[in-house]
Short mmCIF file of C-alpha atoms in Angstrom, two decimals:
data_model
loop_
_atom_site.label_atom_id
_atom_site.label_comp_id
_atom_site.label_asym_id
_atom_site.label_seq_id
_atom_site.Cartn_x
_atom_site.Cartn_y
_atom_site.Cartn_z
CA MET I 1 -5.00 -24.14 24.23
CA GLY I 2 -8.39 -23.59 26.39
CA GLU I 3 -6.51 -22.20 29.25
CA ILE I 4 -4.70 -19.56 27.05
CA LEU I 5 -7.97 -18.54 25.46
CA ALA I 6 -9.48 -18.38 29.15
CA LEU I 7 -6.59 -15.98 30.20
CA VAL I 8 -7.08 -14.05 26.78
CA GLU I 9 -10.79 -13.42 27.24
CA ALA I 10 -10.08 -12.46 30.96
CA ARG I 11 -7.49 -9.87 29.70
CA LEU I 12 -10.12 -8.47 27.11
CA ARG I 13 -12.75 -8.08 29.65
CA THR I 14 -10.61 -6.29 32.01
CA ALA I 15 -9.54 -3.86 29.38
CA LEU I 16 -12.77 -3.32 27.63
CA GLY I 17 -15.65 -4.56 29.82
CA GLU I 18 -18.28 -7.16 29.21
CA PRO I 19 -18.76 -8.39 25.55
CA ASP I 20 -22.34 -7.59 24.55
CA ALA I 21 -22.55 -9.99 21.78
CA ARG I 22 -19.83 -12.73 20.33
CA ALA I 23 -19.80 -14.90 17.13
CA ALA I 24 -18.00 -17.98 16.13
CA VAL I 25 -16.52 -19.18 12.92
CA THR I 26 -14.70 -22.16 11.97
CA PHE I 27 -12.98 -22.64 8.72
CA LEU I 28 -11.93 -26.05 7.27
CA GLY I 29 -8.85 -27.26 8.91
CA THR I 30 -8.54 -24.65 11.41
CA ASP I 31 -9.40 -24.02 15.03
CA ARG I 32 -12.68 -22.01 15.89
CA ILE I 33 -12.26 -18.14 15.93
CA GLU I 34 -14.83 -15.99 18.03
CA VAL I 35 -15.22 -12.37 17.78
CA LEU I 36 -16.59 -10.40 20.57
CA ARG I 37 -17.98 -7.16 20.55
CA PHE I 38 -17.70 -4.30 22.89
CA VAL I 39 -19.70 -1.08 23.15
CA ASP I 40 -17.87 1.81 24.96
CA GLY I 41 -20.05 5.01 24.72
CA ASP I 42 -20.08 5.92 20.70
CA VAL I 43 -17.25 3.43 19.91
CA VAL I 44 -17.59 -0.23 19.16
CA ARG I 45 -14.55 -2.59 19.44
CA TYR I 46 -14.27 -5.96 17.97
CA ALA I 47 -11.68 -8.43 19.19
CA THR I 48 -10.77 -11.63 17.94
CA LEU I 49 -10.35 -14.88 20.27
CA GLY I 50 -8.80 -17.92 19.12
CA MET I 51 -6.01 -16.66 16.90
CA SER I 52 -3.61 -16.94 19.80
CA ALA I 53 -4.28 -20.56 20.86
CA GLN I 54 -1.58 -21.54 18.44
CA PRO I 55 1.79 -19.64 17.99
CA MET I 56 2.29 -18.33 14.37
CA ALA I 57 4.79 -20.15 12.65
CA ASP I 58 7.52 -19.16 10.06
CA PRO I 59 6.12 -20.42 6.50
CA THR I 60 9.33 -21.39 5.69
CA ALA I 61 9.94 -23.71 8.72
CA ALA I 62 9.92 -27.66 7.98
CA LEU I 63 8.01 -27.98 11.23
CA ALA I 64 6.03 -25.43 13.21
CA ASP I 65 6.84 -25.23 16.91
CA PRO I 66 3.69 -26.09 19.02
CA VAL I 67 5.10 -23.70 21.77
CA LYS I 68 7.32 -21.11 20.57
CA GLY I 69 6.54 -18.12 18.38
CA PRO I 70 4.56 -14.99 18.35
CA ARG I 71 0.75 -15.00 19.40
CA ALA I 72 -1.75 -12.46 18.96
CA GLU I 73 -5.44 -11.35 18.64
CA LEU I 74 -6.85 -8.52 16.59
CA VAL I 75 -8.87 -5.55 17.58
CA LEU I 76 -10.77 -3.11 15.55
CA SER I 77 -12.23 0.10 16.98
CA VAL I 78 -15.08 1.98 15.13
CA ARG I 79 -17.57 4.86 15.58
CA ALA I 80 -20.95 3.49 16.42
CA GLY I 81 -24.16 3.90 14.42
CA LEU I 82 -22.50 5.21 11.28
CA ALA I 83 -22.48 2.06 9.32
CA ASP I 84 -23.32 -1.69 9.52
CA THR I 85 -19.96 -2.52 11.03
CA ASP I 86 -21.20 -5.62 12.58
CA LYS I 87 -20.98 -7.32 9.28
CA VAL I 88 -17.03 -7.16 9.84
CA LEU I 89 -17.31 -10.30 12.31
CA ARG I 90 -16.81 -12.93 9.48
CA GLY I 91 -13.93 -10.76 7.93
CA LEU I 92 -12.08 -10.41 11.28
CA ALA I 93 -12.24 -14.35 11.64
CA VAL I 94 -10.91 -14.65 8.37
CA LEU I 95 -7.88 -12.37 9.11
CA ALA I 96 -7.48 -14.01 12.53
CA ALA I 97 -7.22 -17.46 10.69
CA SER I 98 -4.84 -16.49 8.27
CA PRO I 99 -1.46 -17.45 10.31
CA GLN I 100 -3.08 -21.22 10.44
CA VAL I 101 -4.59 -20.97 6.73
CA GLU I 102 -1.88 -19.19 4.89
CA GLY I 103 1.18 -19.47 7.33
CA LEU I 104 1.32 -15.62 7.88
CA ILE I 105 3.11 -13.88 10.84
CA VAL I 106 0.84 -11.02 11.64
CA ALA I 107 3.15 -8.51 12.99
CA PRO I 108 2.89 -4.63 13.39
CA GLY I 109 3.35 -2.54 10.18
CA ALA I 110 1.89 -5.48 7.97
CA SER I 111 -1.05 -5.14 5.73
CA LEU I 112 -4.13 -7.75 5.91
CA ASP I 113 -6.32 -7.61 2.87
CA LEU I 114 -9.90 -9.11 2.86
CA GLY I 115 -10.25 -8.42 -1.00
CA GLU I 116 -13.71 -7.22 -0.13
CA PRO I 117 -15.29 -4.34 1.97
CA LEU I 118 -14.78 -4.76 5.66
CA TRP I 119 -18.55 -4.20 6.02
CA PRO I 120 -21.34 -3.29 3.51
CA GLY I 121 -20.58 0.13 1.92
CA ALA I 122 -17.14 0.33 3.53
CA PRO I 123 -14.35 2.29 1.74
CA PHE I 124 -11.90 -0.28 3.00
CA SER I 125 -11.01 -3.97 2.21
CA SER I 126 -7.62 -4.02 4.10
CA VAL I 127 -6.09 -2.99 7.39
CA LEU I 128 -2.70 -1.85 8.81
CA VAL I 129 -1.46 -3.86 11.89
CA ALA I 130 -0.70 -1.45 14.42
CA GLU I 131 1.69 -1.58 17.55
CA SER I 132 0.22 -3.55 20.55
CA GLY I 133 0.28 -2.47 24.09
CA GLY I 134 -2.02 0.57 24.00
CA LEU I 135 -5.76 -0.35 24.58
CA VAL I 136 -5.03 -3.94 25.94
CA GLU I 137 -1.73 -4.77 27.51
CA ASP I 138 0.12 -7.70 26.26
CA LEU I 139 -0.70 -11.02 28.16
CA GLU I 140 2.46 -12.65 29.52
CA LEU I 141 2.48 -16.46 29.18
CA ASP I 142 4.55 -19.08 31.03
CA GLU I 143 8.11 -19.57 29.49
CA PRO I 144 8.99 -20.45 26.57
CA MET I 145 5.65 -19.07 25.33
CA GLU I 146 5.74 -15.59 24.06
CA PRO I 147 3.30 -13.08 25.22
CA VAL I 148 -0.26 -12.76 23.51
CA ARG I 149 -0.28 -9.21 21.86
CA PHE I 150 -3.59 -7.45 21.05
CA LEU I 151 -2.84 -5.75 17.60
CA PRO I 152 -5.11 -2.81 16.77
CA LEU I 153 -6.36 -2.76 13.22
CA LEU I 154 -6.58 0.47 11.26
CA PRO I 155 -8.69 0.49 8.17
CA MET I 156 -7.08 1.63 4.85
CA THR I 157 -8.46 2.76 1.77
CA HIS I 158 -7.29 1.38 -1.44
CA ASN I 159 -5.24 4.30 -2.31
CA GLU I 160 -3.78 4.32 1.30
CA ALA I 161 -2.94 0.55 0.92
CA ALA I 162 -1.11 1.25 -2.48
CA TRP I 163 0.95 4.14 -0.75
CA LYS I 164 1.64 2.32 2.36
CA ARG I 165 3.32 -0.40 -0.10
CA VAL I 166 5.36 2.16 -1.72
CA ARG I 167 6.16 4.44 1.24
CA GLY I 168 5.74 2.02 4.41
CA ALA I 169 3.61 1.98 7.32
CA GLN I 170 5.35 4.76 9.33
CA GLU I 171 4.88 7.20 6.50
CA LEU I 172 0.92 6.51 6.27
CA HIS I 173 0.85 6.70 10.31
CA GLU I 174 2.56 10.24 9.94
CA ARG I 175 -0.07 11.25 7.08
CA TRP I 176 -2.86 10.29 9.07
CA LEU I 177 -1.65 12.17 12.18
CA SER I 178 -0.65 15.16 10.15
CA HIS I 179 -4.21 15.37 8.47
CA GLY I 180 -5.94 14.75 11.83
CA THR I 181 -7.56 11.53 10.51
CA ASP I 182 -10.29 9.96 12.34
CA LEU I 183 -9.23 6.41 11.85
CA ARG I 184 -12.39 5.19 13.76
CA ASP I 185 -14.75 6.79 11.06
CA PRO I 186 -16.24 3.81 9.25
CA LEU I 187 -17.09 6.00 6.56
CA ARG I 188 -14.17 8.33 6.34
CA ALA I 189 -12.47 9.17 2.91
CA SER I 190 -8.92 8.40 2.24
CA VAL I 191 -6.28 10.78 3.58
CA ALA I 192 -4.67 13.07 1.02
CA LEU I 193 -1.73 11.50 -0.44
CA ASP I 194 0.02 14.01 -2.59
#
């Protein structure tokens, strides 16, 4: 487990630079989850470290496989200085612990909901999980382990989350693109959903 997390942290540092802060959260019955903060000009990136230590298991399986199964870490990018986004650390740790706590498999197209604002005053309480491979390349592990995927999180307003449940992730992505939505704006309003 420690060896995998060392490789994951090395991949994050290669892609994002040196973290300028880190916080750790441990929930009862789960492994420790850390959240690292990286500052890149006017963008702050938060990345989880610890979610990939164990593979995500199918909640219907009688026994979780300790080696096989998808592995992931979460990455959130927001514009710096517009909101107190550092308060997202605990929320990100909660989302990263959800595979262990709730038996979820976090994959692109999924919605994750905290049930409270991501940070104080945030118009978002949920995120859309995007495809990996962009900002941070997937980390290949020795067979039979699956690679660690670094999944970007895109904050969604309540209306966007409801629209996504009805129309799907692809249509919400297209709506954001067609309206030029700045998904890194921590104070942005909901995209027009007419």
